[in-house]
XYZ file of N, CA and C in Angstrom:
801
model
N 162.347 94.710 82.574
C 161.826 93.840 83.634
C 161.854 92.379 83.175
N 162.152 91.483 84.108
C 162.158 90.057 83.795
C 160.788 89.629 83.283
N 160.786 88.836 82.192
C 159.530 88.470 81.537
C 158.621 87.654 82.453
N 159.210 86.795 83.290
C 158.399 85.972 84.189
C 157.701 86.852 85.229
N 158.459 87.796 85.811
C 157.868 88.713 86.785
C 156.796 89.574 86.118
N 157.063 90.002 84.885
C 156.112 90.814 84.115
C 154.796 90.067 83.943
N 154.889 88.790 83.529
C 153.684 87.991 83.304
C 152.958 87.678 84.611
N 153.713 87.353 85.663
C 153.084 87.062 86.953
C 152.341 88.285 87.496
N 152.918 89.457 87.284
C 152.258 90.689 87.721
C 150.940 90.884 86.987
N 150.954 90.652 85.677
C 149.732 90.790 84.886
C 148.689 89.744 85.282
N 149.124 88.511 85.523
C 148.192 87.444 85.904
C 147.521 87.771 87.233
N 148.317 88.220 88.203
C 147.765 88.579 89.512
C 146.793 89.750 89.386
N 147.191 90.740 88.615
C 146.342 91.915 88.411
C 145.037 91.534 87.735
N 145.129 90.713 86.695
C 143.933 90.285 85.985
C 142.990 89.486 86.866
N 143.543 88.671 87.743
C 142.710 87.872 88.645
C 141.928 88.766 89.601
N 142.618 89.740 90.183
C 141.949 90.656 91.119
C 140.920 91.502 90.387
N 141.301 92.025 89.214
C 140.390 92.883 88.450
C 139.163 92.115 87.983
N 139.340 90.881 87.566
C 138.220 90.069 87.114
C 137.241 89.793 88.231
N 137.757 89.452 89.403
C 136.883 89.192 90.547
C 136.111 90.457 90.921
N 136.811 91.601 90.933
C 136.148 92.865 91.252
C 135.097 93.217 90.209
N 135.397 92.916 88.949
C 134.449 93.214 87.874
C 133.132 92.483 88.078
N 133.212 91.203 88.374
C 131.994 90.435 88.582
C 131.287 90.795 89.860
N 132.044 91.151 90.898
C 131.450 91.375 92.210
C 130.809 92.750 92.341
N 131.435 93.796 91.747
C 130.938 95.148 91.981
C 130.520 95.855 90.703
N 130.435 95.142 89.577
C 129.844 95.705 88.376
C 130.679 96.754 87.678
N 131.993 96.693 87.812
C 132.873 97.614 87.103
C 133.775 96.796 86.196
N 134.439 97.487 85.262
C 135.269 96.769 84.307
C 136.577 96.274 84.885
N 136.980 96.794 86.031
C 138.257 96.395 86.615
C 139.416 97.256 86.164
N 139.146 98.270 85.317
C 140.226 99.121 84.819
C 140.894 99.923 85.925
N 140.137 100.272 86.958
C 140.737 101.056 88.030
C 141.787 100.254 88.785
N 141.822 98.930 88.576
C 142.882 98.090 89.124
C 143.953 97.832 88.073
N 143.536 97.523 86.846
C 144.488 97.169 85.797
C 145.312 98.346 85.298
N 144.675 99.502 85.085
C 145.363 100.637 84.459
C 146.614 101.070 85.219
N 146.571 101.259 86.548
C 147.803 101.661 87.241
C 148.934 100.650 87.075
N 148.623 99.363 87.187
C 149.665 98.343 87.049
C 150.216 98.328 85.628
N 149.330 98.392 84.650
C 149.783 98.425 83.252
C 150.664 99.645 82.999
N 150.247 100.784 83.514
C 151.031 102.018 83.319
C 152.418 101.874 83.930
N 152.482 101.382 85.170
C 153.780 101.236 85.835
C 154.669 100.230 85.104
N 154.101 99.155 84.580
C 154.896 98.178 83.833
C 155.435 98.785 82.543
N 154.597 99.487 81.814
C 154.997 100.081 80.542
C 156.032 101.189 80.744
N 155.778 102.059 81.716
C 156.729 103.138 81.987
C 158.046 102.576 82.500
N 157.958 101.499 83.285
C 159.169 100.865 83.791
C 160.024 100.246 82.700
N 159.400 99.893 81.594
C 160.133 99.351 80.441
C 160.645 100.448 79.524
N 160.463 101.703 79.927
C 161.024 102.812 79.167
C 160.091 103.471 78.176
N 158.827 103.083 78.159
C 157.879 103.703 77.236
C 157.561 105.127 77.713
N 157.497 106.067 76.767
C 157.134 107.441 77.078
C 155.859 107.469 77.913
N 155.810 108.353 78.919
C 154.693 108.344 79.867
C 153.347 108.623 79.197
N 153.342 109.499 78.210
C 152.079 109.788 77.512
C 151.595 108.574 76.742
N 152.509 107.910 76.030
C 152.126 106.693 75.322
C 151.736 105.600 76.304
N 152.452 105.520 77.431
C 152.191 104.471 78.417
C 150.774 104.572 78.971
N 150.320 105.787 79.295
C 148.981 105.922 79.871
C 147.920 105.664 78.814
N 148.157 106.067 77.568
C 147.177 105.795 76.510
C 147.077 104.300 76.221
N 148.217 103.621 76.195
C 148.212 102.169 75.972
C 147.527 101.462 77.136
N 147.808 101.915 78.359
C 147.162 101.324 79.539
C 145.655 101.506 79.471
N 145.201 102.709 79.127
C 143.772 102.968 78.998
C 143.146 102.064 77.940
N 143.737 102.074 76.743
C 143.151 101.334 75.619
C 143.138 99.837 75.877
N 144.251 99.301 76.382
C 144.341 97.862 76.614
C 143.429 97.438 77.755
N 143.392 98.240 78.819
C 142.500 97.927 79.930
C 141.047 97.887 79.494
N 140.652 98.853 78.670
C 139.276 98.877 78.176
C 138.990 97.704 77.242
N 140.007 97.302 76.457
C 139.834 96.143 75.578
C 139.658 94.866 76.392
N 140.306 94.796 77.545
C 140.121 93.665 78.454
C 138.731 93.729 79.079
N 138.314 94.937 79.398
C 137.016 95.142 80.050
C 135.863 94.608 79.214
N 135.947 94.773 77.907
C 134.827 94.434 77.037
C 134.355 92.987 77.203
N 135.195 91.964 76.973
C 134.702 90.596 77.179
C 134.415 90.284 78.646
N 135.125 90.967 79.551
C 134.915 90.717 80.970
C 133.536 91.190 81.417
N 133.149 92.414 81.023
C 131.833 92.908 81.447
C 130.711 92.177 80.724
N 130.976 91.666 79.527
C 129.973 90.847 78.850
C 129.695 89.591 79.670
N 130.759 88.984 80.182
C 130.606 87.804 81.027
C 129.877 88.150 82.322
N 130.263 89.272 82.938
C 129.622 89.693 84.185
C 128.146 90.010 83.979
N 127.856 90.743 82.888
C 126.468 91.120 82.616
C 125.591 89.892 82.407
N 126.119 88.892 81.718
C 125.366 87.660 81.505
C 125.064 86.980 82.828
N 126.061 86.937 83.714
C 125.850 86.323 85.022
C 124.805 87.062 85.842
N 124.860 88.396 85.826
C 123.864 89.183 86.564
C 122.487 89.065 85.925
N 122.448 88.978 84.585
C 121.171 88.832 83.886
C 120.466 87.539 84.302
N 121.227 86.481 84.419
C 120.644 85.200 84.815
C 120.055 85.265 86.218
N 120.545 86.203 87.015
C 120.030 86.371 88.376
C 118.988 87.486 88.456
N 118.562 87.993 87.293
C 117.520 89.007 87.258
C 117.950 90.368 87.766
N 119.251 90.657 87.707
C 119.764 91.902 88.283
C 120.109 92.959 87.236
N 119.711 92.753 85.973
C 119.993 93.741 84.919
C 118.689 94.355 84.440
N 118.596 95.682 84.513
C 117.440 96.408 83.987
C 117.800 96.886 82.577
N 117.421 96.111 81.571
C 117.799 96.421 80.193
C 117.127 97.684 79.679
N 115.959 98.059 80.230
C 115.290 99.289 79.799
C 116.103 100.525 80.187
N 116.942 100.355 81.195
C 117.850 101.432 81.584
C 119.195 101.286 80.881
N 119.701 100.068 80.803
C 121.042 99.834 80.274
C 121.167 100.165 78.790
N 120.153 99.848 77.984
C 120.271 100.037 76.532
C 120.315 101.509 76.132
N 119.350 102.365 76.562
C 119.476 103.780 76.177
C 120.739 104.437 76.717
N 121.132 104.094 77.950
C 122.376 104.645 78.476
C 123.562 104.162 77.650
N 123.527 102.891 77.261
C 124.627 102.325 76.497
C 124.785 102.953 75.128
N 123.675 103.200 74.433
C 123.736 103.833 73.112
C 124.346 105.229 73.217
N 123.894 106.010 74.208
C 124.461 107.343 74.412
C 125.927 107.258 74.834
N 126.282 106.199 75.577
C 127.663 106.038 76.039
C 128.621 105.821 74.876
N 128.162 105.157 73.815
C 129.016 104.965 72.639
C 129.405 106.322 72.051
N 128.424 107.212 71.918
C 128.692 108.556 71.382
C 129.659 109.307 72.291
N 129.443 109.210 73.590
C 130.325 109.881 74.530
C 131.732 109.321 74.506
N 131.858 108.009 74.328
C 133.168 107.367 74.305
C 133.986 107.814 73.097
N 133.327 107.966 71.959
C 134.029 108.438 70.758
C 134.526 109.866 70.961
N 133.688 110.704 71.552
C 134.086 112.087 71.831
C 135.258 112.140 72.804
N 135.133 111.418 73.914
C 136.186 111.424 74.924
C 137.476 110.818 74.434
N 137.386 109.736 73.642
C 138.587 109.095 73.121
C 139.343 109.993 72.161
N 138.618 110.765 71.384
C 139.257 111.694 70.456
C 140.007 112.795 71.214
N 139.386 113.298 72.281
C 140.054 114.312 73.104
C 141.281 113.714 73.790
N 141.134 112.497 74.319
C 142.235 111.848 75.046
C 143.445 111.607 74.157
N 143.221 111.388 72.865
C 144.323 111.126 71.943
C 145.233 112.338 71.772
N 144.775 113.519 72.223
C 145.567 114.742 72.071
C 146.026 115.329 73.402
N 145.547 114.803 74.513
C 145.930 115.339 75.813
C 147.260 114.754 76.289
N 148.066 115.523 77.042
C 149.312 114.988 77.618
C 149.014 113.863 78.595
N 149.957 112.957 78.723
C 149.774 111.805 79.599
C 149.529 112.173 81.044
N 150.212 113.222 81.549
C 150.050 113.603 82.947
C 148.627 114.081 83.227
N 148.020 114.743 82.261
C 146.643 115.206 82.423
C 145.697 114.008 82.534
N 145.890 113.015 81.666
C 145.049 111.822 81.691
C 145.237 111.047 82.994
N 146.492 110.927 83.422
C 146.805 110.200 84.661
C 146.166 110.884 85.867
N 146.251 112.209 85.922
C 145.678 112.956 87.028
C 144.155 112.870 87.021
N 143.559 112.970 85.837
C 142.104 112.862 85.720
C 141.628 111.517 86.247
N 142.332 110.452 85.874
C 142.001 109.104 86.356
C 142.069 109.058 87.879
N 143.176 109.541 88.443
C 143.394 109.438 89.889
C 142.376 110.239 90.681
N 142.113 111.472 90.253
C 141.161 112.326 90.972
C 139.755 111.737 90.910
N 139.352 111.277 89.723
C 138.020 110.698 89.565
C 137.825 109.504 90.495
N 138.772 108.587 90.478
C 138.650 107.375 91.284
C 138.645 107.706 92.774
N 139.498 108.632 93.202
C 139.560 108.998 94.610
C 138.264 109.657 95.088
N 137.741 110.604 94.307
C 136.509 111.282 94.682
C 135.320 110.324 94.756
N 135.235 109.413 93.806
C 134.123 108.473 93.823
C 134.247 107.484 94.973
N 135.479 107.176 95.384
C 135.663 106.299 96.549
C 135.120 106.962 97.809
N 135.452 108.240 97.980
C 134.945 108.985 99.143
C 133.426 109.041 99.108
N 132.876 109.276 97.931
C 131.420 109.358 97.771
C 130.758 108.035 98.168
N 131.351 106.935 97.742
C 130.760 105.636 98.048
C 130.861 105.312 99.538
N 131.944 105.757 100.174
C 132.108 105.488 101.607
C 131.047 106.199 102.448
N 130.752 107.462 102.095
C 129.973 108.283 103.002
C 128.552 108.593 102.565
N 128.245 108.510 101.282
C 126.979 109.061 100.824
C 126.027 108.078 100.149
N 126.387 106.836 100.050
C 125.481 105.894 99.396
C 124.418 105.430 100.380
N 123.199 105.825 100.130
C 122.078 105.410 100.969
C 120.979 104.869 100.062
N 120.734 103.604 100.136
C 119.673 103.019 99.319
C 118.306 103.448 99.865
N 117.414 103.801 98.959
C 116.039 104.117 99.342
C 115.192 102.872 99.097
N 114.833 102.205 100.169
C 114.152 100.923 100.040
C 112.695 101.050 99.615
N 112.137 102.265 99.707
C 110.730 102.451 99.321
C 110.593 103.289 98.051
N 111.718 103.724 97.469
C 111.674 104.556 96.266
C 111.769 103.680 95.025
N 110.819 103.788 94.085
C 110.941 103.046 92.835
C 112.049 103.641 91.970
N 112.784 102.827 91.209
C 113.832 103.361 90.333
C 113.260 104.363 89.330
N 114.028 105.409 89.066
C 113.617 106.422 88.112
C 114.068 106.027 86.709
N 113.211 106.201 85.722
C 113.549 105.838 84.342
C 113.049 106.922 83.393
N 113.799 107.986 83.263
C 113.507 109.070 82.324
C 114.497 108.968 81.179
N 114.000 108.783 79.957
C 114.885 108.577 78.818
C 115.873 109.727 78.626
N 115.452 111.003 78.668
C 116.433 112.082 78.520
C 117.533 112.030 79.590
N 117.138 111.718 80.826
C 118.134 111.626 81.895
C 119.085 110.459 81.643
N 118.545 109.323 81.211
C 119.384 108.163 80.932
C 120.363 108.452 79.798
N 119.896 109.149 78.758
C 120.779 109.489 77.640
C 121.896 110.432 78.085
N 121.550 111.406 78.931
C 122.560 112.348 79.419
C 123.597 111.625 80.284
N 123.124 110.742 81.160
C 124.047 109.974 81.998
C 124.942 109.090 81.134
N 124.343 108.416 80.159
C 125.119 107.543 79.287
C 126.195 108.289 78.530
N 125.862 109.469 78.007
C 126.857 110.255 77.265
C 128.013 110.652 78.171
N 127.706 111.078 79.384
C 128.753 111.437 80.339
C 129.615 110.230 80.696
N 128.986 109.084 80.894
C 129.725 107.866 81.228
C 130.673 107.493 80.095
N 130.205 107.628 78.846
C 131.057 107.328 77.702
C 132.280 108.223 77.650
N 132.088 109.518 77.910
C 133.226 110.443 77.945
C 134.217 110.062 79.033
N 133.695 109.759 80.211
C 134.561 109.387 81.331
C 135.310 108.093 81.019
N 134.631 107.159 80.365
C 135.261 105.897 79.999
C 136.536 106.134 79.205
N 136.478 107.004 78.217
C 137.641 107.256 77.376
C 138.673 108.152 78.053
N 138.223 109.209 78.699
C 139.153 110.182 79.281
C 139.864 109.661 80.527
N 139.193 108.784 81.281
C 139.795 108.260 82.508
C 140.281 106.826 82.355
N 139.996 106.206 81.199
C 140.473 104.843 80.979
C 139.830 103.821 81.877
N 138.597 104.093 82.314
C 137.862 103.142 83.150
C 136.566 102.786 82.449
N 136.003 101.646 82.814
C 134.784 101.216 82.155
C 133.601 102.128 82.422
N 133.678 102.931 83.455
C 132.585 103.838 83.795
C 131.779 103.377 84.987
N 131.979 102.133 85.410
C 131.227 101.616 86.540
C 131.566 102.316 87.842
N 132.788 102.875 87.947
C 133.169 103.593 89.158
C 132.291 104.815 89.367
N 131.715 105.315 88.284
C 130.793 106.441 88.372
C 129.345 105.974 88.294
N 129.084 105.018 87.413
C 127.713 104.637 87.121
C 127.019 103.944 88.289
N 127.711 103.081 89.010
C 127.082 102.383 90.135
C 126.556 103.364 91.177
N 127.378 104.310 91.667
C 126.823 105.258 92.639
C 125.754 106.166 92.050
N 125.833 106.510 90.752
C 124.795 107.327 90.123
C 123.462 106.580 90.129
N 123.504 105.305 89.783
C 122.273 104.508 89.769
C 121.674 104.388 91.170
N 122.533 104.272 92.174
C 122.049 104.121 93.545
C 121.573 105.460 94.115
N 122.399 106.497 93.940
C 122.123 107.779 94.578
C 121.050 108.595 93.857
N 121.118 108.637 92.530
C 120.226 109.510 91.767
C 118.984 108.809 91.231
N 119.141 107.537 90.839
C 118.020 106.839 90.220
C 117.359 105.831 91.145
N 117.848 105.725 92.384
C 117.219 104.916 93.440
C 117.214 103.418 93.138
N 118.273 102.919 92.502
C 118.368 101.486 92.253
C 118.962 100.787 93.474
N 118.462 99.606 93.838
C 119.142 98.790 94.849
C 120.552 98.484 94.369
N 121.493 98.328 95.278
C 122.892 98.224 94.884
C 123.157 97.019 93.982
N 122.506 95.883 94.247
C 122.764 94.714 93.410
C 122.226 94.910 91.986
N 121.076 95.546 91.869
C 120.534 95.852 90.550
C 121.397 96.892 89.847
N 121.935 97.846 90.607
C 122.829 98.855 90.029
C 124.089 98.210 89.483
N 124.626 97.231 90.202
C 125.821 96.521 89.763
C 125.555 95.781 88.452
N 124.442 95.069 88.371
C 124.125 94.316 87.162
C 123.840 95.217 85.977
N 123.085 96.290 86.192
C 122.754 97.220 85.105
C 124.000 97.963 84.638
N 124.877 98.289 85.566
C 126.140 98.936 85.218
C 126.970 98.033 84.298
N 127.052 96.753 84.627
C 127.813 95.819 83.800
C 127.299 95.806 82.365
N 125.971 95.826 82.204
C 125.382 95.807 80.866
C 125.703 97.086 80.094
N 125.602 98.232 80.763
C 125.894 99.501 80.103
C 127.358 99.601 79.688
N 128.253 99.030 80.487
C 129.682 99.101 80.192
C 130.057 98.366 78.911
N 129.233 97.426 78.485
C 129.496 96.752 77.208
C 129.537 97.787 76.092
N 128.579 98.702 76.099
C 128.479 99.713 75.053
C 129.605 100.750 75.165
N 129.796 101.289 76.361
C 130.785 102.351 76.524
C 132.203 101.839 76.249
N 132.505 100.631 76.697
C 133.834 100.071 76.471
C 134.093 99.823 74.991
N 133.085 99.325 74.279
C 133.233 99.063 72.848
C 133.522 100.357 72.094
N 132.794 101.426 72.418
C 133.030 102.700 71.753
C 134.407 103.264 72.052
N 134.841 103.148 73.290
C 136.149 103.673 73.675
C 137.280 102.897 73.016
N 137.175 101.568 73.004
C 138.224 100.745 72.403
C 138.354 101.039 70.910
N 137.226 101.133 70.219
C 137.263 101.431 68.787
C 137.952 102.769 68.525
N 137.700 103.742 69.372
C 138.296 105.069 69.200
C 139.797 105.033 69.435
N 140.237 104.331 70.483
C 141.673 104.218 70.754
C 142.387 103.406 69.666
N 141.740 102.397 69.139
C 142.334 101.645 68.035
C 142.575 102.559 66.835
N 141.582 103.361 66.513
C 141.657 104.239 65.345
C 142.753 105.292 65.505
N 142.753 105.968 66.650
C 143.705 107.062 66.844
C 145.134 106.559 67.082
N 145.293 105.295 67.427
C 146.633 104.768 67.663
C 147.302 104.188 66.432
N 146.561 104.065 65.352
C 147.140 103.495 64.124
C 148.249 104.399 63.592
N 149.413 103.793 63.358
C 150.529 104.551 62.786
C 151.339 105.349 63.778
N 150.987 105.317 65.065
C 151.745 106.050 66.074
C 153.072 105.332 66.329
N 154.168 106.072 66.318
C 155.494 105.485 66.519
C 155.779 105.273 67.993
N 156.613 104.258 68.294
C 157.088 104.034 69.648
C 156.218 103.165 70.519
N 155.159 102.571 69.953
C 154.288 101.713 70.744
C 154.953 100.360 71.001
N 154.506 99.622 72.028
C 155.087 98.306 72.310
C 154.924 97.356 71.121
N 155.792 96.339 71.007
C 155.623 95.336 69.949
C 154.258 94.639 70.077
N 153.747 94.182 68.954
C 152.459 93.467 68.919
C 151.305 94.340 69.408
N 151.323 95.603 69.004
C 150.228 96.509 69.340
C 149.376 96.765 68.103
N 148.076 96.915 68.324
C 147.158 97.354 67.283
C 146.549 98.653 67.771
N 146.871 99.756 67.104
C 146.518 101.038 67.671
C 147.187 101.170 69.026
N 146.449 101.644 69.998
C 147.003 101.766 71.348
C 146.808 100.505 72.191
N 146.292 99.435 71.621
C 146.048 98.204 72.375
C 147.260 97.283 72.300
N 147.831 96.960 73.450
C 148.961 96.034 73.557
C 148.394 94.614 73.609
N 148.599 93.853 72.536
C 147.977 92.527 72.435
C 148.546 91.527 73.441
N 149.810 91.702 73.830
C 150.410 90.789 74.814
C 149.727 90.976 76.173
N 149.661 92.220 76.624
C 148.973 92.484 77.891
C 147.508 92.069 77.800
N 146.878 92.370 76.682
C 145.459 92.035 76.520
C 145.224 90.538 76.672
N 146.037 89.714 76.027
C 145.843 88.261 76.058
C 145.991 87.705 77.470
N 147.021 88.171 78.190
C 147.256 87.669 79.549
C 146.125 88.107 80.486
N 145.724 89.342 80.377
C 144.691 89.858 81.275
C 143.325 89.235 80.995
N 142.964 89.092 79.722
C 141.677 88.477 79.389
C 141.615 87.037 79.893
N 142.744 86.335 79.784
C 142.779 84.940 80.217
C 142.556 84.754 81.702
N 142.742 85.819 82.477
C 142.538 85.718 83.928
C 141.268 86.435 84.386
N 140.926 87.552 83.750
C 139.775 88.318 84.227
C 138.446 87.593 84.000
N 138.293 86.936 82.861
C 137.005 86.318 82.539
C 136.618 85.224 83.534
N 137.494 84.220 83.789
C 137.083 83.191 84.760
C 136.884 83.737 86.168
N 137.697 84.722 86.562
C 137.535 85.280 87.912
C 136.294 86.154 88.013
N 135.864 86.756 86.895
C 134.638 87.565 86.948
C 133.423 86.684 87.218
N 133.460 85.441 86.743
C 132.362 84.501 86.996
C 132.253 84.219 88.494
N 133.404 84.022 89.137
C 133.401 83.813 90.587
C 132.920 85.061 91.313
N 133.308 86.229 90.796
C 132.898 87.478 91.404
C 131.393 87.664 91.393
N 130.752 87.287 90.288
C 129.293 87.389 90.188
C 128.632 86.506 91.232
N 129.130 85.301 91.390
C 128.551 84.382 92.371
C 128.664 84.948 93.784
N 129.823 85.540 94.092
C 130.027 86.075 95.428
C 129.173 87.310 95.659
N 128.972 88.124 94.621
C 128.213 89.368 94.760
C 126.814 89.123 95.279
N 126.195 88.037 94.838
C 124.807 87.783 95.224
C 124.700 87.040 96.558
N 125.836 86.800 97.200
C 125.848 86.241 98.545
C 126.330 87.266 99.565
N 126.827 88.391 99.083
C 127.462 89.379 99.952
C 126.470 90.471 100.332
N 126.401 90.877 101.603
C 125.526 91.987 102.008
C 125.867 93.266 101.253
N 124.859 94.063 100.957
C 125.049 95.276 100.158
C 126.069 96.224 100.789
N 126.042 96.379 102.111
C 126.972 97.302 102.764
C 128.414 96.859 102.569
N 128.694 95.571 102.720
C 130.052 95.055 102.523
C 130.486 95.280 101.088
N 129.572 95.071 100.153
C 129.853 95.268 98.737
C 130.288 96.708 98.472
N 129.565 97.659 99.030
C 129.893 99.069 98.811
C 131.243 99.423 99.425
N 131.510 98.959 100.639
C 132.760 99.303 101.307
C 133.970 98.685 100.594
N 133.791 97.463 100.119
C 134.874 96.824 99.368
C 135.174 97.639 98.114
N 134.123 98.013 97.404
C 134.211 98.839 96.211
C 134.980 100.132 96.503
N 134.558 100.867 97.513
C 135.148 102.158 97.835
C 136.601 102.033 98.296
N 136.901 101.000 99.083
C 138.255 100.835 99.603
C 139.283 100.633 98.506
N 138.981 99.773 97.554
C 139.914 99.541 96.449
C 140.101 100.815 95.632
N 139.014 101.503 95.338
C 139.082 102.729 94.544
C 139.958 103.782 95.226
N 139.790 103.950 96.521
C 140.524 104.985 97.244
C 142.027 104.714 97.212
N 142.430 103.485 97.468
C 143.852 103.140 97.486
C 144.477 103.354 96.105
N 143.801 102.894 95.052
C 144.324 103.029 93.698
C 144.432 104.503 93.305
N 143.406 105.288 93.642
C 143.433 106.712 93.300
C 144.600 107.436 93.939
N 144.845 107.174 95.214
C 145.959 107.824 95.916
C 147.298 107.413 95.313
N 147.450 106.142 94.996
C 148.699 105.663 94.405
C 148.980 106.321 93.053
N 147.944 106.544 92.271
C 148.145 107.160 90.961
C 148.433 108.656 91.067
N 148.094 109.283 92.185
C 148.416 110.696 92.374
C 149.874 110.904 92.765
N 150.531 109.852 93.238
C 151.940 109.945 93.635
C 152.811 109.980 92.377
N 153.659 111.002 92.211
C 154.499 111.117 91.012
C 155.418 109.923 90.854
């Protein structure tokens, strides 16, 4: 692929993913991973390596992006750290477990898992998210640890920051208002993304056939371009999130997820 078109595609993708990250409290991987995979596979990289590199690099981009988003939400009082920290600690353990399993699974299995997860959660967000305006948020440490561990596994196995699952879980099961769920999700993703990236770095060391300028499964060229666009756009996304009605926020979230999931299911 022409290098200019390659870079423009990454810049556009990073801009959209960064804005979505700040606005809806996810890492943006559900936008970046499909594009990264298609670019890598289009350049002739083996499909299994391509999906692992896409997962690892997308998560590496997510880390500084969600840190920026979480800070913005924190300044607006939308992060519940008493929930985010225990979930985040458990998410690190889950991410290491999931990343180790992902390093041995065929690429098609990982790709399908990503697509099915994103599609199902999109449907869930469209039809079943109902905020309970009179219900106080639930904060049970064992439940938070269990959720965090599951989120960490999903982060590594599906190559997403986990916000695609965590936001609706916080709203549906723990009775968080959607804006607080978005901010708390961003904070938790710092932990899960860090654990997943470290695991992919470790398991990718010494693997043959990876793109030039890779460290483990992380493609440094893609990482640099995407980080340079996602971070500034995530700041704008945070600002817009706190001006946008909760219903519009949820529908925007679900619509993007559904389209991406269907596209990734197409061979």
